[in-house]
């Protein structure tokens, strides 16, 4: 059987070579190939040439077209990854390079719409009437032309506003295991953050969450200035990756118009897992806990597209959720994300299990932009809060079992007295927004009740 297949491949290659000779050996011309093998979701074709990232149409015997993208090559073989349903595909199907690369449809017509990873509408409101196109991969941004992060952003969450202050153009990660409340916290920030445009990317998550997010979190008012890109977990890995890239391209379009954009992506981990599936399928060797090196190259390429634009232009403030498998904060994707993001907010399962919401672990969280956007008075109050909270947490076991005697350490005594107030400050209902000014005023008032609050 193997010999028969080899003979068929040789005959086909000979025919292709004869075709090239008749055309004057012009290898740049579009020549049809054929599908020779499929392993998992990877298609292998011979007889045609296309660049990495190029689109091809795979045409079955009944004339159905399946879109695919070139993800690799070896010798005379092209490796393709489909972006849609592959049912009905058969051996020897025609492979036709289109000469195109994947692009994103952008424009104001997207506002209020829910689309898939290919930019097609999911909301039943008709086609997207926009002729503006933009590359899915974005353009390289000169780091010296970026505007520094100088303006604070109100996200409506007291613990973040006061202790982990966010600036316009900052990129933060929400790190948590499953079921700890990261989607709820993301929803709170979606509703309460002050932004001109909101772009939401639901990548590789449960399909039922899409309608819940649109109806219960965004609502009619929120959707009027939002674009939702939904690519649930049952989509092919390449489509999931395209969904994250599409959402970023849409955010870039609005930023270039001078608008303040909020980009929310749930989740960065599913994007990485999609790239892992593709890389392993084309035989890239795994490097770190099953993740090939290309995964860690793709992450900064996506994240670096967010941020501030040129001076006087718009900005993209981005929040990426990162799923820490088994609550392991040293998971390869979590570790890589921490290194390229401008801060991270860690959610604690222990706090969530005790009914403390939002379950933000203040000790493990940090905003790298806070020192540049907060006043000295604010920074000092936040430092004092964290010190008291950390002292109590470090000695909590001794205090709980009665092994600590009051008066032994002044710092611990102060922490015990303050902890009810500190914990109350960190708790907040999901339907109760707290403004930036109110959050900072409350924090400073806890430590310096007689002083006037400095404005940033």
CSV table of C-alpha atoms in Angstrom, one decimal:
chain,number,residue,atom,x,y,z
A,1,UNK,CA,0.0,0.0,0.0
A,2,UNK,CA,2.8,2.4,0.9
A,3,UNK,CA,4.6,1.6,-2.4
A,4,UNK,CA,1.3,2.3,-4.3
A,5,UNK,CA,1.0,5.7,-2.6
A,6,UNK,CA,4.6,6.5,-3.3
A,7,UNK,CA,4.1,5.7,-7.0
A,8,UNK,CA,1.0,8.0,-7.1
A,9,UNK,CA,3.0,10.8,-5.5
A,10,UNK,CA,5.8,10.4,-8.0
A,11,UNK,CA,3.4,10.5,-11.0
A,12,UNK,CA,1.8,13.6,-9.6
A,13,UNK,CA,5.1,15.4,-9.0
A,14,UNK,CA,6.1,14.5,-12.6
A,15,UNK,CA,3.0,16.0,-14.0
A,16,UNK,CA,3.5,19.2,-12.0
A,17,UNK,CA,7.1,19.5,-13.2
A,18,UNK,CA,5.9,19.1,-16.8
A,19,UNK,CA,3.4,21.9,-16.1
A,20,UNK,CA,6.1,24.2,-14.8
A,21,UNK,CA,8.2,23.4,-18.0
A,22,UNK,CA,5.3,24.4,-20.3
A,23,UNK,CA,4.9,27.6,-18.3
A,24,UNK,CA,8.6,28.5,-18.7
A,25,UNK,CA,9.3,27.2,-15.1
A,26,UNK,CA,7.6,30.3,-13.6
A,27,UNK,CA,7.3,29.1,-10.0
A,28,UNK,CA,5.5,32.2,-8.9
A,29,UNK,CA,2.4,31.3,-10.8
A,30,UNK,CA,-0.6,29.8,-9.0
A,31,UNK,CA,-0.6,26.1,-9.7
A,32,UNK,CA,-3.1,23.7,-8.2
A,33,UNK,CA,-1.8,20.9,-5.9
A,34,UNK,CA,-3.5,18.0,-4.3
A,35,UNK,CA,-4.1,16.7,-0.8
A,36,UNK,CA,-2.0,13.7,0.0
A,37,UNK,CA,-2.3,13.2,3.8
A,38,UNK,CA,-4.2,14.3,6.8
A,39,UNK,CA,-3.1,13.7,10.4
A,40,UNK,CA,-5.3,15.1,13.1
A,41,UNK,CA,-6.2,18.5,11.8
A,42,UNK,CA,-3.0,18.9,9.7
A,43,UNK,CA,-3.4,18.7,5.9
A,44,UNK,CA,-0.4,17.9,3.7
A,45,UNK,CA,-0.4,19.0,0.1
A,46,UNK,CA,2.0,18.6,-2.8
A,47,UNK,CA,2.3,20.2,-6.2
A,48,UNK,CA,1.6,23.8,-5.2
A,49,UNK,CA,3.5,26.6,-3.6
A,50,UNK,CA,2.4,29.3,-1.1
A,51,UNK,CA,4.0,31.4,1.6
A,52,UNK,CA,3.6,31.0,5.3
A,53,UNK,CA,0.3,32.6,6.3
A,54,UNK,CA,-1.1,32.3,2.8
A,55,UNK,CA,-4.6,31.1,2.2
A,56,UNK,CA,-5.6,28.0,0.2
A,57,UNK,CA,-8.9,26.6,-0.9
A,58,UNK,CA,-9.2,22.8,-0.5
A,59,UNK,CA,-11.9,21.6,-2.9
A,60,UNK,CA,-13.5,18.3,-2.4
A,61,UNK,CA,-15.0,16.1,-5.1
A,62,UNK,CA,-18.5,17.6,-4.6
A,63,UNK,CA,-17.1,21.1,-5.1
A,64,UNK,CA,-17.2,22.2,-1.4
A,65,UNK,CA,-14.5,24.7,-0.5
A,66,UNK,CA,-12.6,24.5,2.8
A,67,UNK,CA,-10.4,27.4,3.8
A,68,UNK,CA,-7.0,26.6,5.1
A,69,UNK,CA,-3.8,28.5,5.9
A,70,UNK,CA,-0.2,27.5,5.3
A,71,UNK,CA,1.5,26.9,8.6
A,72,UNK,CA,4.6,25.1,7.5
A,73,UNK,CA,6.4,23.2,4.7
A,74,UNK,CA,9.0,20.4,4.2
A,75,UNK,CA,10.5,19.6,0.9
A,76,UNK,CA,7.8,19.6,-1.7
A,77,UNK,CA,5.0,19.3,0.9
A,78,UNK,CA,2.9,22.2,2.3
A,79,UNK,CA,1.4,21.9,5.8
A,80,UNK,CA,-2.1,23.4,6.0
A,81,UNK,CA,-4.4,24.0,8.9
A,82,UNK,CA,-8.2,24.4,8.2
A,83,UNK,CA,-10.1,27.3,9.6
A,84,UNK,CA,-13.5,25.6,9.4
A,85,UNK,CA,-15.3,22.3,9.3
A,86,UNK,CA,-13.4,19.6,7.4
A,87,UNK,CA,-16.2,17.0,7.1
A,88,UNK,CA,-16.4,15.6,3.5
A,89,UNK,CA,-12.7,16.1,2.8
A,90,UNK,CA,-11.1,13.3,1.0
A,91,UNK,CA,-7.7,12.2,-0.4
A,92,UNK,CA,-6.5,13.8,-3.7
A,93,UNK,CA,-8.7,16.9,-3.1
A,94,UNK,CA,-7.6,19.9,-5.1
A,95,UNK,CA,-5.6,22.5,-3.2
A,96,UNK,CA,-5.7,26.0,-4.8
A,97,UNK,CA,-3.5,28.8,-3.4
A,98,UNK,CA,-5.5,32.0,-3.4
A,99,UNK,CA,-2.5,34.4,-3.2
A,100,UNK,CA,-4.2,36.1,-0.3
A,101,UNK,CA,-3.5,36.4,3.4
A,102,UNK,CA,-6.0,36.6,6.2
A,103,UNK,CA,-7.3,40.1,6.9
A,104,UNK,CA,-9.7,41.7,9.4
A,105,UNK,CA,-12.8,43.6,8.5
A,106,UNK,CA,-12.7,46.8,10.6
A,107,UNK,CA,-14.8,49.9,10.9
A,108,UNK,CA,-17.7,51.6,12.8
A,109,UNK,CA,-20.1,49.0,11.3
A,110,UNK,CA,-18.7,46.5,13.8
A,111,UNK,CA,-20.0,48.4,16.9
A,112,UNK,CA,-22.8,46.5,18.6
A,113,UNK,CA,-22.0,43.3,16.7
A,114,UNK,CA,-21.0,39.8,17.7
A,115,UNK,CA,-18.7,38.1,15.2
A,116,UNK,CA,-16.7,34.9,14.9
A,117,UNK,CA,-12.9,34.4,14.3
A,118,UNK,CA,-13.4,35.0,10.5
A,119,UNK,CA,-15.2,38.2,11.0
A,120,UNK,CA,-18.6,36.7,10.1
A,121,UNK,CA,-21.7,37.8,12.2
A,122,UNK,CA,-23.1,35.5,14.8
A,123,UNK,CA,-25.9,37.8,16.0
A,124,UNK,CA,-28.3,37.4,13.0
A,125,UNK,CA,-28.3,41.1,12.3
A,126,UNK,CA,-27.2,40.8,8.7
A,127,UNK,CA,-23.8,41.2,7.0
A,128,UNK,CA,-21.1,43.5,8.1
A,129,UNK,CA,-21.2,46.4,5.7
A,130,UNK,CA,-17.6,47.6,5.8
A,131,UNK,CA,-14.9,47.7,3.1
A,132,UNK,CA,-12.0,48.6,5.4
A,133,UNK,CA,-9.5,45.9,5.8
A,134,UNK,CA,-6.5,45.4,8.1
A,135,UNK,CA,-3.9,42.7,8.5
A,136,UNK,CA,-4.5,40.2,11.2
A,137,UNK,CA,-0.9,40.2,12.2
A,138,UNK,CA,-0.7,44.0,12.7
A,139,UNK,CA,2.3,46.2,12.0
A,140,UNK,CA,5.6,46.6,13.9
A,141,UNK,CA,5.4,49.5,16.3
A,142,UNK,CA,8.4,51.7,17.0
A,143,UNK,CA,8.8,51.6,20.8
A,144,UNK,CA,10.2,55.1,20.9
A,145,UNK,CA,7.0,56.5,19.3
A,146,UNK,CA,4.7,55.2,22.0
A,147,UNK,CA,3.2,57.6,24.5
A,148,UNK,CA,4.2,56.8,28.1
A,149,UNK,CA,1.6,55.5,30.5
A,150,UNK,CA,0.7,58.7,32.4
A,151,UNK,CA,-3.0,58.8,32.9
A,152,UNK,CA,-4.8,56.7,35.5
A,153,UNK,CA,-7.9,54.6,34.4
A,154,UNK,CA,-10.9,54.1,36.5
A,155,UNK,CA,-11.9,50.4,36.4
A,156,UNK,CA,-14.7,50.6,39.0
A,157,UNK,CA,-13.1,48.0,41.3
A,158,UNK,CA,-11.9,49.5,44.7
A,159,UNK,CA,-9.0,47.1,45.3
A,160,UNK,CA,-7.6,47.6,41.9
A,161,UNK,CA,-8.2,51.4,41.7
A,162,UNK,CA,-6.5,52.0,45.1
A,163,UNK,CA,-3.8,49.3,45.4
A,164,UNK,CA,-3.1,48.2,41.8
A,165,UNK,CA,-3.8,51.4,39.9
A,166,UNK,CA,-4.2,50.9,36.2
A,167,UNK,CA,-3.0,53.5,33.5
A,168,UNK,CA,-4.4,54.1,30.1
A,169,UNK,CA,-2.4,51.9,27.6
A,170,UNK,CA,-1.4,49.4,30.3
A,171,UNK,CA,-1.6,45.6,29.7
A,172,UNK,CA,-2.5,43.5,32.7
A,173,UNK,CA,-3.2,39.8,33.3
A,174,UNK,CA,-5.8,38.2,35.5
A,175,UNK,CA,-4.2,35.0,36.8
A,176,UNK,CA,-6.4,32.4,38.3
A,177,UNK,CA,-7.4,28.7,38.3
A,178,UNK,CA,-10.8,27.5,37.1
A,179,UNK,CA,-13.8,28.7,39.0
A,180,UNK,CA,-12.2,31.4,41.1
A,181,UNK,CA,-14.0,34.3,39.6
A,182,UNK,CA,-11.8,35.8,36.9
A,183,UNK,CA,-14.7,36.0,34.4
A,184,UNK,CA,-16.9,37.8,36.9
A,185,UNK,CA,-14.1,40.3,37.7
A,186,UNK,CA,-13.5,40.8,34.0
A,187,UNK,CA,-17.2,41.5,33.6
A,188,UNK,CA,-17.1,44.1,36.4
A,189,UNK,CA,-14.3,46.0,34.7
A,190,UNK,CA,-16.1,45.7,31.3
A,191,UNK,CA,-19.2,47.5,32.8
A,192,UNK,CA,-17.4,50.1,34.9
A,193,UNK,CA,-14.2,51.1,33.0
A,194,UNK,CA,-14.4,54.5,31.2
A,195,UNK,CA,-13.5,53.8,27.5
A,196,UNK,CA,-14.8,55.0,24.1
A,197,UNK,CA,-14.8,51.5,22.6
A,198,UNK,CA,-14.8,48.0,24.2
A,199,UNK,CA,-13.5,45.0,22.3
A,200,UNK,CA,-14.2,41.7,23.9
A,201,UNK,CA,-12.5,38.5,22.7
A,202,UNK,CA,-13.9,35.2,24.1
A,203,UNK,CA,-11.3,32.7,22.9
A,204,UNK,CA,-11.6,29.0,23.5
A,205,UNK,CA,-14.0,29.2,26.4
A,206,UNK,CA,-17.5,27.7,26.9
A,207,UNK,CA,-20.0,28.6,24.2
A,208,UNK,CA,-22.8,29.3,26.7
A,209,UNK,CA,-20.7,32.2,28.2
A,210,UNK,CA,-21.0,34.2,25.0
A,211,UNK,CA,-24.7,35.0,25.3
A,212,UNK,CA,-24.4,35.5,29.1
A,213,UNK,CA,-21.6,38.0,28.6
A,214,UNK,CA,-23.5,39.9,25.9
A,215,UNK,CA,-26.9,40.0,27.6
A,216,UNK,CA,-26.0,40.0,31.3
A,217,UNK,CA,-22.7,41.9,31.5
A,218,UNK,CA,-22.6,44.2,28.5
A,219,UNK,CA,-26.4,44.8,28.0
A,220,UNK,CA,-27.9,47.0,25.4
A,221,UNK,CA,-26.1,50.1,26.5
A,222,UNK,CA,-22.7,48.4,26.7
A,223,UNK,CA,-23.1,46.7,23.3
A,224,UNK,CA,-23.7,50.0,21.6
A,225,UNK,CA,-20.0,50.8,22.0
A,226,UNK,CA,-18.6,47.3,21.9
A,227,UNK,CA,-17.5,44.6,19.5
A,228,UNK,CA,-17.5,41.0,20.7
A,229,UNK,CA,-15.4,38.4,18.9
A,230,UNK,CA,-16.6,34.9,20.0
A,231,UNK,CA,-14.6,31.8,19.2
A,232,UNK,CA,-15.7,28.9,21.5
A,233,UNK,CA,-13.6,25.9,22.3
A,234,UNK,CA,-15.2,23.7,19.6
A,235,UNK,CA,-13.6,25.8,16.9
A,236,UNK,CA,-10.4,24.6,15.1
A,237,UNK,CA,-7.2,25.9,16.7
A,238,UNK,CA,-6.3,28.2,13.8
A,239,UNK,CA,-9.7,29.9,14.1
A,240,UNK,CA,-9.2,30.4,17.8
A,241,UNK,CA,-5.8,32.1,17.1
A,242,UNK,CA,-7.4,34.2,14.4
A,243,UNK,CA,-10.1,35.3,16.9
A,244,UNK,CA,-7.5,36.8,19.3
A,245,UNK,CA,-5.6,38.4,16.4
A,246,UNK,CA,-8.9,39.8,14.9
A,247,UNK,CA,-9.9,41.4,18.2
A,248,UNK,CA,-6.5,43.0,18.5
A,249,UNK,CA,-6.7,44.3,14.9
A,250,UNK,CA,-10.1,45.8,15.6
A,251,UNK,CA,-8.8,47.5,18.7
A,252,UNK,CA,-5.8,48.8,16.7
A,253,UNK,CA,-8.2,50.3,14.2
A,254,UNK,CA,-10.1,52.3,16.8
A,255,UNK,CA,-6.9,53.3,18.6
A,256,UNK,CA,-5.5,54.8,15.3
A,257,UNK,CA,-8.7,56.9,15.1
A,258,UNK,CA,-7.7,58.5,18.5
A,259,UNK,CA,-10.1,56.6,20.6
A,260,UNK,CA,-9.6,55.1,24.1
A,261,UNK,CA,-10.1,51.4,23.7
A,262,UNK,CA,-10.5,48.7,26.3
A,263,UNK,CA,-9.5,45.2,25.1
A,264,UNK,CA,-10.6,42.2,27.1
A,265,UNK,CA,-9.4,38.8,26.2
A,266,UNK,CA,-10.6,35.6,27.9
A,267,UNK,CA,-8.3,33.8,27.6
A,268,UNK,CA,-4.6,34.2,26.7
A,269,UNK,CA,-4.0,30.6,27.8
A,270,UNK,CA,-6.5,29.2,25.2
A,271,UNK,CA,-4.7,31.2,22.5
A,272,UNK,CA,-1.4,29.6,23.6
A,273,UNK,CA,-3.0,26.2,23.6
A,274,UNK,CA,-4.3,26.7,20.1
A,275,UNK,CA,-0.7,27.5,18.9
A,276,UNK,CA,0.6,24.4,20.8
A,277,UNK,CA,-1.9,22.2,18.9
A,278,UNK,CA,-0.8,23.6,15.6
A,279,UNK,CA,2.9,23.4,16.3
A,280,UNK,CA,2.8,19.8,17.6
A,281,UNK,CA,0.7,18.8,14.6
A,282,UNK,CA,3.5,20.0,12.2
A,283,UNK,CA,6.1,18.1,14.3
A,284,UNK,CA,7.6,21.0,16.2
A,285,UNK,CA,9.3,19.4,19.2
A,286,UNK,CA,7.9,20.3,22.7
A,287,UNK,CA,10.2,22.3,24.9
A,288,UNK,CA,8.6,23.3,28.2
A,289,UNK,CA,5.9,21.0,29.7
A,290,UNK,CA,4.6,20.2,26.2
A,291,UNK,CA,4.7,23.7,24.9
A,292,UNK,CA,6.9,24.2,21.7
A,293,UNK,CA,9.1,27.3,21.4
A,294,UNK,CA,6.8,28.9,18.9
A,295,UNK,CA,4.2,29.4,21.6
A,296,UNK,CA,6.5,31.7,23.6
A,297,UNK,CA,7.3,33.6,20.4
A,298,UNK,CA,3.7,34.2,19.5
A,299,UNK,CA,2.7,35.6,22.9
A,300,UNK,CA,4.7,38.8,22.8
A,301,UNK,CA,3.8,39.3,19.2
A,302,UNK,CA,0.1,39.5,20.2
A,303,UNK,CA,0.5,41.4,23.5
A,304,UNK,CA,2.9,44.0,22.2
A,305,UNK,CA,0.2,45.2,19.7
A,306,UNK,CA,-1.8,46.7,22.6
A,307,UNK,CA,-0.8,49.8,24.5
A,308,UNK,CA,-0.6,53.5,23.7
A,309,UNK,CA,-0.3,54.9,20.2
A,310,UNK,CA,1.6,57.9,19.0
A,311,UNK,CA,1.6,61.1,21.1
A,312,UNK,CA,-1.8,62.7,21.0
A,313,UNK,CA,-3.4,59.5,19.7
A,314,UNK,CA,-5.5,56.8,21.2
A,315,UNK,CA,-4.7,53.9,23.4
A,316,UNK,CA,-5.5,50.2,24.0
A,317,UNK,CA,-5.8,49.2,27.7
A,318,UNK,CA,-5.8,45.4,27.7
A,319,UNK,CA,-6.8,42.8,30.3
A,320,UNK,CA,-5.9,39.2,29.5
A,321,UNK,CA,-7.1,36.3,31.6
A,322,UNK,CA,-4.5,33.6,32.2
A,323,UNK,CA,-5.7,30.2,33.4
A,324,UNK,CA,-3.2,28.7,35.9
A,325,UNK,CA,-3.6,25.0,35.6
A,326,UNK,CA,-3.9,23.4,39.0
A,327,UNK,CA,-3.4,26.9,40.6
A,328,UNK,CA,0.2,26.7,39.6
A,329,UNK,CA,1.5,30.2,39.3
A,330,UNK,CA,4.7,28.9,37.7
A,331,UNK,CA,2.8,27.3,34.8
A,332,UNK,CA,4.8,28.0,31.6
A,333,UNK,CA,2.2,30.3,30.1
A,334,UNK,CA,1.6,32.1,33.3
A,335,UNK,CA,5.3,32.6,33.8
A,336,UNK,CA,5.8,33.8,30.2
A,337,UNK,CA,2.8,36.2,30.5
A,338,UNK,CA,4.1,37.8,33.7
A,339,UNK,CA,7.3,38.7,31.9
A,340,UNK,CA,5.6,40.5,29.0
A,341,UNK,CA,2.7,42.2,30.7
A,342,UNK,CA,2.7,45.4,32.7
A,343,UNK,CA,1.3,43.8,35.8
A,344,UNK,CA,-0.7,40.9,37.1
A,345,UNK,CA,-3.7,40.5,39.3
A,346,UNK,CA,-3.7,37.1,41.0
A,347,UNK,CA,-7.0,35.6,42.2
A,348,UNK,CA,-6.8,33.2,45.2
A,349,UNK,CA,-8.8,30.0,45.5
A,350,UNK,CA,-8.5,30.2,49.3
A,351,UNK,CA,-10.1,33.6,49.4
A,352,UNK,CA,-12.8,32.5,46.9
A,353,UNK,CA,-13.6,29.4,49.0
A,354,UNK,CA,-14.0,31.6,52.1
A,355,UNK,CA,-16.6,33.8,50.3
A,356,UNK,CA,-14.2,36.8,49.8
A,357,UNK,CA,-15.0,38.5,46.4
A,358,UNK,CA,-13.3,39.7,44.4
A,359,UNK,CA,-10.7,37.1,45.5
A,360,UNK,CA,-7.7,39.3,44.7
A,361,UNK,CA,-4.5,38.2,46.4
A,362,UNK,CA,-3.0,41.6,47.1
A,363,UNK,CA,0.3,40.2,48.2
A,364,UNK,CA,0.9,38.3,44.9
A,365,UNK,CA,-0.4,41.1,42.6
A,366,UNK,CA,1.4,44.1,41.2
A,367,UNK,CA,0.8,47.0,38.8
A,368,UNK,CA,4.1,48.1,37.2
A,369,UNK,CA,2.7,51.4,36.1
A,370,UNK,CA,1.3,52.5,39.4
A,371,UNK,CA,4.4,54.4,40.5
A,372,UNK,CA,4.2,56.6,37.4
A,373,UNK,CA,0.5,57.5,37.7
A,374,UNK,CA,-0.2,57.7,41.4
A,375,UNK,CA,0.7,60.5,43.8
A,376,UNK,CA,3.3,60.0,46.5
A,377,UNK,CA,0.6,60.2,49.1
A,378,UNK,CA,-1.4,57.4,47.4
A,379,UNK,CA,1.7,55.2,46.9
A,380,UNK,CA,2.6,55.5,50.6
A,381,UNK,CA,-0.9,54.7,51.7
A,382,UNK,CA,-1.0,51.6,49.4
A,383,UNK,CA,2.4,50.5,50.8
A,384,UNK,CA,1.1,50.8,54.4
A,385,UNK,CA,-2.0,48.8,53.5
A,386,UNK,CA,-0.1,46.0,52.0
A,387,UNK,CA,2.4,45.8,54.9
A,388,UNK,CA,-0.3,45.5,57.5
A,389,UNK,CA,-2.2,42.9,55.4
A,390,UNK,CA,0.9,40.9,54.7
A,391,UNK,CA,2.0,40.9,58.4
A,392,UNK,CA,-1.4,39.5,59.4
A,393,UNK,CA,-1.4,36.8,56.7
A,394,UNK,CA,2.1,35.7,57.6
A,395,UNK,CA,1.1,35.2,61.3
A,396,UNK,CA,-2.4,34.1,60.7
A,397,UNK,CA,-1.9,30.5,61.8
A,398,UNK,CA,-0.3,31.6,65.1
A,399,UNK,CA,-3.1,34.1,65.7
A,400,UNK,CA,-5.9,31.6,64.8
A,401,UNK,CA,-4.7,28.9,67.3
A,402,UNK,CA,-4.1,31.4,70.1
A,403,UNK,CA,-0.3,30.9,70.1
A,404,UNK,CA,0.3,34.7,69.7
A,405,UNK,CA,0.2,36.9,72.8
A,406,UNK,CA,-0.9,40.5,72.5
A,407,UNK,CA,1.9,42.9,73.2
A,408,UNK,CA,4.7,40.6,71.8
A,409,UNK,CA,5.0,42.6,68.6
A,410,UNK,CA,3.6,46.0,67.9
A,411,UNK,CA,3.3,45.4,64.1
A,412,UNK,CA,1.3,42.2,64.6
A,413,UNK,CA,-0.9,44.0,67.2
A,414,UNK,CA,-1.6,46.8,64.7
A,415,UNK,CA,-2.3,44.2,61.9
A,416,UNK,CA,-4.8,42.3,64.1
A,417,UNK,CA,-6.6,45.6,64.9
A,418,UNK,CA,-6.7,46.6,61.3
A,419,UNK,CA,-7.6,43.4,59.5
A,420,UNK,CA,-11.4,43.7,59.7
A,421,UNK,CA,-11.2,47.1,58.0
A,422,UNK,CA,-8.7,45.9,55.5
A,423,UNK,CA,-10.7,42.9,54.5
A,424,UNK,CA,-13.9,45.0,54.2
A,425,UNK,CA,-12.0,47.4,51.9
A,426,UNK,CA,-11.0,44.5,49.6
A,427,UNK,CA,-14.6,43.2,49.3
A,428,UNK,CA,-17.0,44.5,46.8
A,429,UNK,CA,-20.3,43.5,45.2
A,430,UNK,CA,-20.3,42.8,41.5
A,431,UNK,CA,-23.1,45.3,41.0
A,432,UNK,CA,-21.6,48.1,43.1
A,433,UNK,CA,-19.0,50.2,41.2
A,434,UNK,CA,-16.5,52.3,43.2
A,435,UNK,CA,-14.9,55.3,41.4
A,436,UNK,CA,-11.2,55.9,41.3
A,437,UNK,CA,-11.4,59.1,43.4
A,438,UNK,CA,-13.6,57.4,46.0
A,439,UNK,CA,-11.2,54.4,46.2
A,440,UNK,CA,-8.1,56.5,46.7
A,441,UNK,CA,-9.9,58.8,49.2
A,442,UNK,CA,-11.0,55.8,51.2
A,443,UNK,CA,-7.5,54.3,51.2
A,444,UNK,CA,-5.7,57.6,52.2
A,445,UNK,CA,-8.4,58.3,54.8
A,446,UNK,CA,-7.6,55.0,56.6
A,447,UNK,CA,-4.0,56.0,57.2
A,448,UNK,CA,-4.2,59.8,57.2
A,449,UNK,CA,-7.7,60.8,58.1
A,450,UNK,CA,-6.8,64.5,58.7
A,451,UNK,CA,-4.9,65.1,55.5
A,452,UNK,CA,-6.4,66.4,52.3
A,453,UNK,CA,-6.2,64.0,49.3
A,454,UNK,CA,-3.7,65.0,46.6
A,455,UNK,CA,-5.0,64.8,43.1
A,456,UNK,CA,-3.0,62.8,40.5
